[in-house]
PDB file of N, CA and C in Angstrom:
ATOM      1  N   MET H1198     -99.940  26.055-109.322  1.00 75.00           N
ATOM      2  CA  MET H1198    -100.465  25.393-110.708  1.00 75.00           C
ATOM      3  C   MET H1198    -100.174  23.910-110.844  1.00 75.00           C
ATOM      4  N   ASN H1199     -98.952  23.375-110.487  1.00 86.00           N
ATOM      5  CA  ASN H1199     -98.831  21.967-110.728  1.00 86.00           C
ATOM      6  C   ASN H1199     -99.818  21.272-109.650  1.00 86.00           C
ATOM      7  N   LYS H1200     -99.836  21.979-108.338  1.00 89.00           N
ATOM      8  CA  LYS H1200    -100.652  21.214-107.477  1.00 89.00           C
ATOM      9  C   LYS H1200    -101.987  21.282-107.637  1.00 89.00           C
ATOM     10  N   ALA H1201    -102.688  22.157-108.456  1.00 92.00           N
ATOM     11  CA  ALA H1201    -104.085  22.290-108.842  1.00 92.00           C
ATOM     12  C   ALA H1201    -104.069  21.137-109.855  1.00 92.00           C
ATOM     13  N   ILE H1202    -103.369  20.802-110.854  1.00 93.00           N
ATOM     14  CA  ILE H1202    -103.253  20.028-111.964  1.00 93.00           C
ATOM     15  C   ILE H1202    -103.425  18.680-111.358  1.00 93.00           C
ATOM     16  N   ALA H1203    -102.317  18.222-110.279  1.00 92.00           N
ATOM     17  CA  ALA H1203    -102.255  17.056-109.494  1.00 92.00           C
ATOM     18  C   ALA H1203    -103.547  16.791-108.770  1.00 92.00           C
ATOM     19  N   LEU H1204    -104.151  17.653-108.105  1.00 93.00           N
ATOM     20  CA  LEU H1204    -105.169  17.333-107.410  1.00 93.00           C
ATOM     21  C   LEU H1204    -106.728  17.163-108.451  1.00 93.00           C
ATOM     22  N   ALA H1205    -106.560  17.960-109.562  1.00 95.00           N
ATOM     23  CA  ALA H1205    -107.574  17.626-110.612  1.00 95.00           C
ATOM     24  C   ALA H1205    -107.441  16.119-111.166  1.00 95.00           C
ATOM     25  N   LEU H1206    -106.188  15.781-111.245  1.00 95.00           N
ATOM     26  CA  LEU H1206    -106.207  14.353-111.830  1.00 95.00           C
ATOM     27  C   LEU H1206    -106.423  13.451-110.597  1.00 95.00           C
ATOM     28  N   LEU H1207    -106.102  13.601-109.480  1.00 95.00           N
ATOM     29  CA  LEU H1207    -106.587  12.569-108.353  1.00 95.00           C
ATOM     30  C   LEU H1207    -108.131  12.533-108.298  1.00 95.00           C
ATOM     31  N   VAL H1208    -108.671  13.849-108.250  1.00 96.00           N
ATOM     32  CA  VAL H1208    -110.266  13.769-108.223  1.00 96.00           C
ATOM     33  C   VAL H1208    -110.681  13.118-109.449  1.00 96.00           C
ATOM     34  N   GLY H1209    -110.270  13.504-110.499  1.00 96.00           N
ATOM     35  CA  GLY H1209    -110.740  12.897-111.778  1.00 96.00           C
ATOM     36  C   GLY H1209    -110.617  11.437-111.838  1.00 96.00           C
ATOM     37  N   GLY H1210    -109.574  11.058-111.325  1.00 96.00           N
ATOM     38  CA  GLY H1210    -109.334   9.633-111.333  1.00 96.00           C
ATOM     39  C   GLY H1210    -110.427   8.683-110.503  1.00 96.00           C
ATOM     40  N   ILE H1211    -110.577   9.357-109.284  1.00 96.00           N
ATOM     41  CA  ILE H1211    -111.282   8.575-108.283  1.00 96.00           C
ATOM     42  C   ILE H1211    -112.799   8.659-108.861  1.00 96.00           C
ATOM     43  N   ILE H1212    -113.280   9.794-109.567  1.00 96.00           N
ATOM     44  CA  ILE H1212    -114.439   9.847-110.023  1.00 96.00           C
ATOM     45  C   ILE H1212    -114.696   8.750-111.267  1.00 96.00           C
ATOM     46  N   LEU H1213    -113.605   8.721-112.235  1.00 96.00           N
ATOM     47  CA  LEU H1213    -113.694   7.660-113.156  1.00 96.00           C
ATOM     48  C   LEU H1213    -113.763   6.257-112.602  1.00 96.00           C
ATOM     49  N   ILE H1214    -113.051   6.042-111.551  1.00 96.00           N
ATOM     50  CA  ILE H1214    -113.151   4.721-110.998  1.00 96.00           C
ATOM     51  C   ILE H1214    -114.648   4.393-110.453  1.00 96.00           C
ATOM     52  N   ILE H1215    -115.392   5.352-109.807  1.00 96.00           N
ATOM     53  CA  ILE H1215    -116.592   5.265-109.254  1.00 96.00           C
ATOM     54  C   ILE H1215    -117.420   5.208-110.345  1.00 96.00           C
ATOM     55  N   PHE H1216    -117.321   5.800-111.406  1.00 95.00           N
ATOM     56  CA  PHE H1216    -118.294   5.509-112.684  1.00 95.00           C
ATOM     57  C   PHE H1216    -117.832   4.129-113.328  1.00 95.00           C
ATOM     58  N   GLY H1217    -116.773   3.719-113.399  1.00 93.00           N
ATOM     59  CA  GLY H1217    -116.447   2.294-113.957  1.00 93.00           C
ATOM     60  C   GLY H1217    -116.942   1.392-113.101  1.00 93.00           C
ATOM     61  N   VAL H1218    -116.879   1.352-111.871  1.00 93.00           N
ATOM     62  CA  VAL H1218    -117.597   0.391-110.816  1.00 93.00           C
ATOM     63  C   VAL H1218    -118.991   0.346-111.237  1.00 93.00           C
ATOM     64  N   ASN H1219    -119.652   1.496-111.292  1.00 93.00           N
ATOM     65  CA  ASN H1219    -121.134   1.522-111.366  1.00 93.00           C
ATOM     66  C   ASN H1219    -121.419   1.139-112.849  1.00 93.00           C
ATOM     67  N   GLU H1220    -120.415   1.235-113.908  1.00 90.00           N
ATOM     68  CA  GLU H1220    -121.000   0.637-115.162  1.00 90.00           C
ATOM     69  C   GLU H1220    -120.662  -0.775-115.264  1.00 90.00           C
ATOM     70  N   SER H1221    -119.688  -1.272-114.484  1.00 88.00           N
ATOM     71  CA  SER H1221    -119.531  -2.756-114.637  1.00 88.00           C
ATOM     72  C   SER H1221    -120.698  -3.632-113.745  1.00 88.00           C
ATOM     73  N   HIS H1222    -121.603  -2.930-113.018  1.00 87.00           N
ATOM     74  CA  HIS H1222    -122.638  -3.575-112.264  1.00 87.00           C
ATOM     75  C   HIS H1222    -123.860  -3.181-113.165  1.00 87.00           C
ATOM     76  N   SER H1223    -123.782  -2.611-114.282  1.00 88.00           N
ATOM     77  CA  SER H1223    -124.977  -2.155-115.075  1.00 88.00           C
ATOM     78  C   SER H1223    -125.780  -3.605-115.638  1.00 88.00           C
ATOM     79  N   PHE H1224    -126.892  -3.362-116.117  1.00 90.00           N
ATOM     80  CA  PHE H1224    -127.552  -4.367-116.858  1.00 90.00           C
ATOM     81  C   PHE H1224    -126.841  -4.584-118.242  1.00 90.00           C
ATOM     82  N   GLY H1225    -126.369  -3.765-119.051  1.00 86.00           N
ATOM     83  CA  GLY H1225    -125.537  -4.131-120.122  1.00 86.00           C
ATOM     84  C   GLY H1225    -124.279  -5.035-120.086  1.00 86.00           C
ATOM     85  N   SER H1226    -123.678  -4.537-118.914  1.00 86.00           N
ATOM     86  CA  SER H1226    -122.479  -5.157-118.362  1.00 86.00           C
ATOM     87  C   SER H1226    -122.745  -6.663-117.953  1.00 86.00           C
ATOM     88  N   ASP H1227    -123.846  -6.927-117.419  1.00 87.00           N
ATOM     89  CA  ASP H1227    -124.333  -8.191-116.961  1.00 87.00           C
ATOM     90  C   ASP H1227    -124.604  -9.038-117.924  1.00 87.00           C
ATOM     91  N   VAL H1228    -125.266  -8.639-119.071  1.00 89.00           N
ATOM     92  CA  VAL H1228    -125.542  -9.229-120.246  1.00 89.00           C
ATOM     93  C   VAL H1228    -124.272  -9.799-120.910  1.00 89.00           C
ATOM     94  N   ASN H1229    -123.383  -8.682-121.203  1.00 85.00           N
ATOM     95  CA  ASN H1229    -122.123  -9.151-121.751  1.00 85.00           C
ATOM     96  C   ASN H1229    -121.375  -9.978-121.084  1.00 85.00           C
ATOM     97  N   ARG H1230    -121.271  -9.982-119.774  1.00 85.00           N
ATOM     98  CA  ARG H1230    -120.538 -10.920-119.110  1.00 85.00           C
ATOM     99  C   ARG H1230    -121.015 -12.374-119.143  1.00 85.00           C
ATOM    100  N   PHE H1231    -122.400 -12.436-119.234  1.00 88.00           N
ATOM    101  CA  PHE H1231    -123.087 -13.633-119.365  1.00 88.00           C
ATOM    102  C   PHE H1231    -122.763 -14.309-120.573  1.00 88.00           C
ATOM    103  N   PHE H1232    -122.583 -13.645-121.638  1.00 90.00           N
ATOM    104  CA  PHE H1232    -122.283 -14.140-122.878  1.00 90.00           C
ATOM    105  C   PHE H1232    -120.786 -14.213-123.161  1.00 90.00           C
ATOM    106  N   THR H1233    -119.987 -13.383-122.621  1.00 89.00           N
ATOM    107  CA  THR H1233    -118.545 -13.560-122.963  1.00 89.00           C
ATOM    108  C   THR H1233    -117.624 -13.778-121.774  1.00 89.00           C
ATOM    109  N   GLY H1234    -118.095 -13.705-120.691  1.00 85.00           N
ATOM    110  CA  GLY H1234    -117.481 -13.761-119.258  1.00 85.00           C
ATOM    111  C   GLY H1234    -116.650 -12.571-118.994  1.00 85.00           C
ATOM    112  N   ASN H1235    -116.792 -11.511-119.707  1.00 84.00           N
ATOM    113  CA  ASN H1235    -116.060 -10.192-119.280  1.00 84.00           C
ATOM    114  C   ASN H1235    -116.845  -9.144-119.334  1.00 84.00           C
ATOM    115  N   PRO H1236    -116.618  -8.232-118.428  1.00 82.00           N
ATOM    116  CA  PRO H1236    -117.551  -7.011-118.483  1.00 82.00           C
ATOM    117  C   PRO H1236    -117.300  -6.122-119.708  1.00 82.00           C
ATOM    118  N   THR H1237    -118.096  -5.150-119.916  1.00 85.00           N
ATOM    119  CA  THR H1237    -117.908  -4.272-121.225  1.00 85.00           C
ATOM    120  C   THR H1237    -116.421  -3.440-121.270  1.00 85.00           C
ATOM    121  N   ASP H1238    -116.222  -3.071-122.543  1.00 88.00           N
ATOM    122  CA  ASP H1238    -114.966  -2.509-122.748  1.00 88.00           C
ATOM    123  C   ASP H1238    -115.026  -0.897-121.951  1.00 88.00           C
ATOM    124  N   LYS H1239    -116.169  -0.562-122.132  1.00 89.00           N
ATOM    125  CA  LYS H1239    -116.421   0.713-121.501  1.00 89.00           C
ATOM    126  C   LYS H1239    -116.036   0.994-120.016  1.00 89.00           C
ATOM    127  N   SER H1240    -116.507   0.023-119.211  1.00 90.00           N
ATOM    128  CA  SER H1240    -116.359  -0.204-117.907  1.00 90.00           C
ATOM    129  C   SER H1240    -114.884  -0.289-117.560  1.00 90.00           C
ATOM    130  N   MET H1241    -114.008  -1.378-118.365  1.00 92.00           N
ATOM    131  CA  MET H1241    -112.640  -1.522-118.200  1.00 92.00           C
ATOM    132  C   MET H1241    -111.924  -0.281-118.460  1.00 92.00           C
ATOM    133  N   TRP H1242    -112.215   0.505-119.495  1.00 94.00           N
ATOM    134  CA  TRP H1242    -111.497   1.755-119.829  1.00 94.00           C
ATOM    135  C   TRP H1242    -111.491   2.688-118.722  1.00 94.00           C
ATOM    136  N   MET H1243    -112.687   2.869-118.147  1.00 95.00           N
ATOM    137  CA  MET H1243    -113.070   3.704-117.079  1.00 95.00           C
ATOM    138  C   MET H1243    -112.242   3.380-115.793  1.00 95.00           C
ATOM    139  N   LEU H1244    -112.197   1.921-115.449  1.00 94.00           N
ATOM    140  CA  LEU H1244    -111.498   1.627-114.525  1.00 94.00           C
ATOM    141  C   LEU H1244    -110.069   1.810-114.598  1.00 94.00           C
ATOM    142  N   VAL H1245    -109.589   1.421-115.719  1.00 96.00           N
ATOM    143  CA  VAL H1245    -107.933   1.661-116.142  1.00 96.00           C
ATOM    144  C   VAL H1245    -107.875   3.115-116.197  1.00 96.00           C
ATOM    145  N   GLY H1246    -108.496   3.725-116.774  1.00 96.00           N
ATOM    146  CA  GLY H1246    -108.053   5.383-116.844  1.00 96.00           C
ATOM    147  C   GLY H1246    -108.165   6.054-115.418  1.00 96.00           C
ATOM    148  N   GLY H1247    -109.093   5.820-114.854  1.00 96.00           N
ATOM    149  CA  GLY H1247    -109.261   6.284-113.590  1.00 96.00           C
ATOM    150  C   GLY H1247    -108.296   5.733-112.518  1.00 96.00           C
ATOM    151  N   ALA H1248    -107.677   4.604-112.698  1.00 97.00           N
ATOM    152  CA  ALA H1248    -106.584   4.238-111.850  1.00 97.00           C
ATOM    153  C   ALA H1248    -105.113   4.948-112.264  1.00 97.00           C
ATOM    154  N   VAL H1249    -105.010   4.898-113.508  1.00 97.00           N
ATOM    155  CA  VAL H1249    -103.711   5.831-114.082  1.00 97.00           C
ATOM    156  C   VAL H1249    -103.779   7.223-113.559  1.00 97.00           C
ATOM    157  N   ALA H1250    -105.009   7.928-113.941  1.00 96.00           N
ATOM    158  CA  ALA H1250    -105.239   9.203-113.445  1.00 96.00           C
ATOM    159  C   ALA H1250    -105.038   9.430-111.947  1.00 96.00           C
ATOM    160  N   ALA H1251    -105.604   8.497-111.247  1.00 96.00           N
ATOM    161  CA  ALA H1251    -105.345   8.803-109.708  1.00 96.00           C
ATOM    162  C   ALA H1251    -104.142   8.470-109.348  1.00 96.00           C
ATOM    163  N   ILE H1252    -103.377   7.591-109.805  1.00 96.00           N
ATOM    164  CA  ILE H1252    -101.869   7.271-109.307  1.00 96.00           C
ATOM    165  C   ILE H1252    -101.009   8.515-109.846  1.00 96.00           C
ATOM    166  N   ALA H1253    -101.319   9.004-110.992  1.00 95.00           N
ATOM    167  CA  ALA H1253    -100.640  10.243-111.662  1.00 95.00           C
ATOM    168  C   ALA H1253    -100.863  11.393-110.674  1.00 95.00           C
ATOM    169  N   GLY H1254    -102.071  11.646-110.341  1.00 94.00           N
ATOM    170  CA  GLY H1254    -102.233  12.786-109.602  1.00 94.00           C
ATOM    171  C   GLY H1254    -101.701  12.631-108.070  1.00 94.00           C
ATOM    172  N   LEU H1255    -101.764  11.446-107.548  1.00 94.00           N
ATOM    173  CA  LEU H1255    -101.383  11.131-105.961  1.00 94.00           C
ATOM    174  C   LEU H1255     -99.778  11.224-106.095  1.00 94.00           C
ATOM    175  N   THR H1256     -99.110  10.734-107.233  1.00 93.00           N
ATOM    176  CA  THR H1256     -97.761  10.978-107.461  1.00 93.00           C
ATOM    177  C   THR H1256     -97.023  12.192-107.370  1.00 93.00           C
ATOM    178  N   MET H1257     -97.946  13.131-108.305  1.00 92.00           N
ATOM    179  CA  MET H1257     -97.517  14.501-108.472  1.00 92.00           C
ATOM    180  C   MET H1257     -97.764  15.152-106.978  1.00 92.00           C
ATOM    181  N   THR H1258     -98.944  14.995-106.560  1.00 91.00           N
ATOM    182  CA  THR H1258     -99.050  15.667-105.264  1.00 91.00           C
ATOM    183  C   THR H1258     -98.163  15.296-104.250  1.00 91.00           C
ATOM    184  N   LEU H1259     -97.624  14.216-104.152  1.00 90.00           N
ATOM    185  CA  LEU H1259     -96.698  13.727-103.064  1.00 90.00           C
ATOM    186  C   LEU H1259     -95.229  14.318-103.477  1.00 90.00           C
ATOM    187  N   ARG H1260     -95.054  14.196-104.831  1.00 88.00           N
ATOM    188  CA  ARG H1260     -93.690  14.955-105.090  1.00 88.00           C
ATOM    189  C   ARG H1260     -93.447  16.421-105.117  1.00 88.00           C
ATOM    190  N   GLY H1261     -94.785  17.147-105.141  1.00 72.00           N
ATOM    191  CA  GLY H1261     -94.783  18.534-104.940  1.00 72.00           C
ATOM    192  C   GLY H1261     -94.743  18.993-103.452  1.00 72.00           C
ATOM    193  N   SER H1262     -95.180  17.976-102.689  1.00 61.00           N
ATOM    194  CA  SER H1262     -95.072  18.608-101.228  1.00 61.00           C
ATOM    195  C   SER H1262     -93.647  18.230-100.495  1.00 61.00           C
ATOM    196  N   LYS H1263     -92.802  17.495-101.319  1.00 57.00           N
ATOM    197  CA  LYS H1263     -91.367  17.255-100.871  1.00 57.00           C
ATOM    198  C   LYS H1263     -90.576  18.519-101.063  1.00 57.00           C
ATOM    199  N   ARG H1264     -90.878  19.151-102.022  1.00 52.00           N
ATOM    200  CA  ARG H1264     -90.015  20.441-102.644  1.00 52.00           C
ATOM    201  C   ARG H1264     -90.081  21.576-101.703  1.00 52.00           C
TER     202      ARG H1264
END
């Protein structure tokens, strides 16, 4: 059961990172970056959330395999 949750977190994190990268290269993010110098909050939250989920899933997967 824990292995399934860990893999789901890992895959979900990777998907969020991909969506975050795509969002950061969108037209709206380009306009926001032009005026503020930063990408949109949505893209940043997707990237950060995806990284946290992927790291948690990877950690859980690796810890589970040692037992």
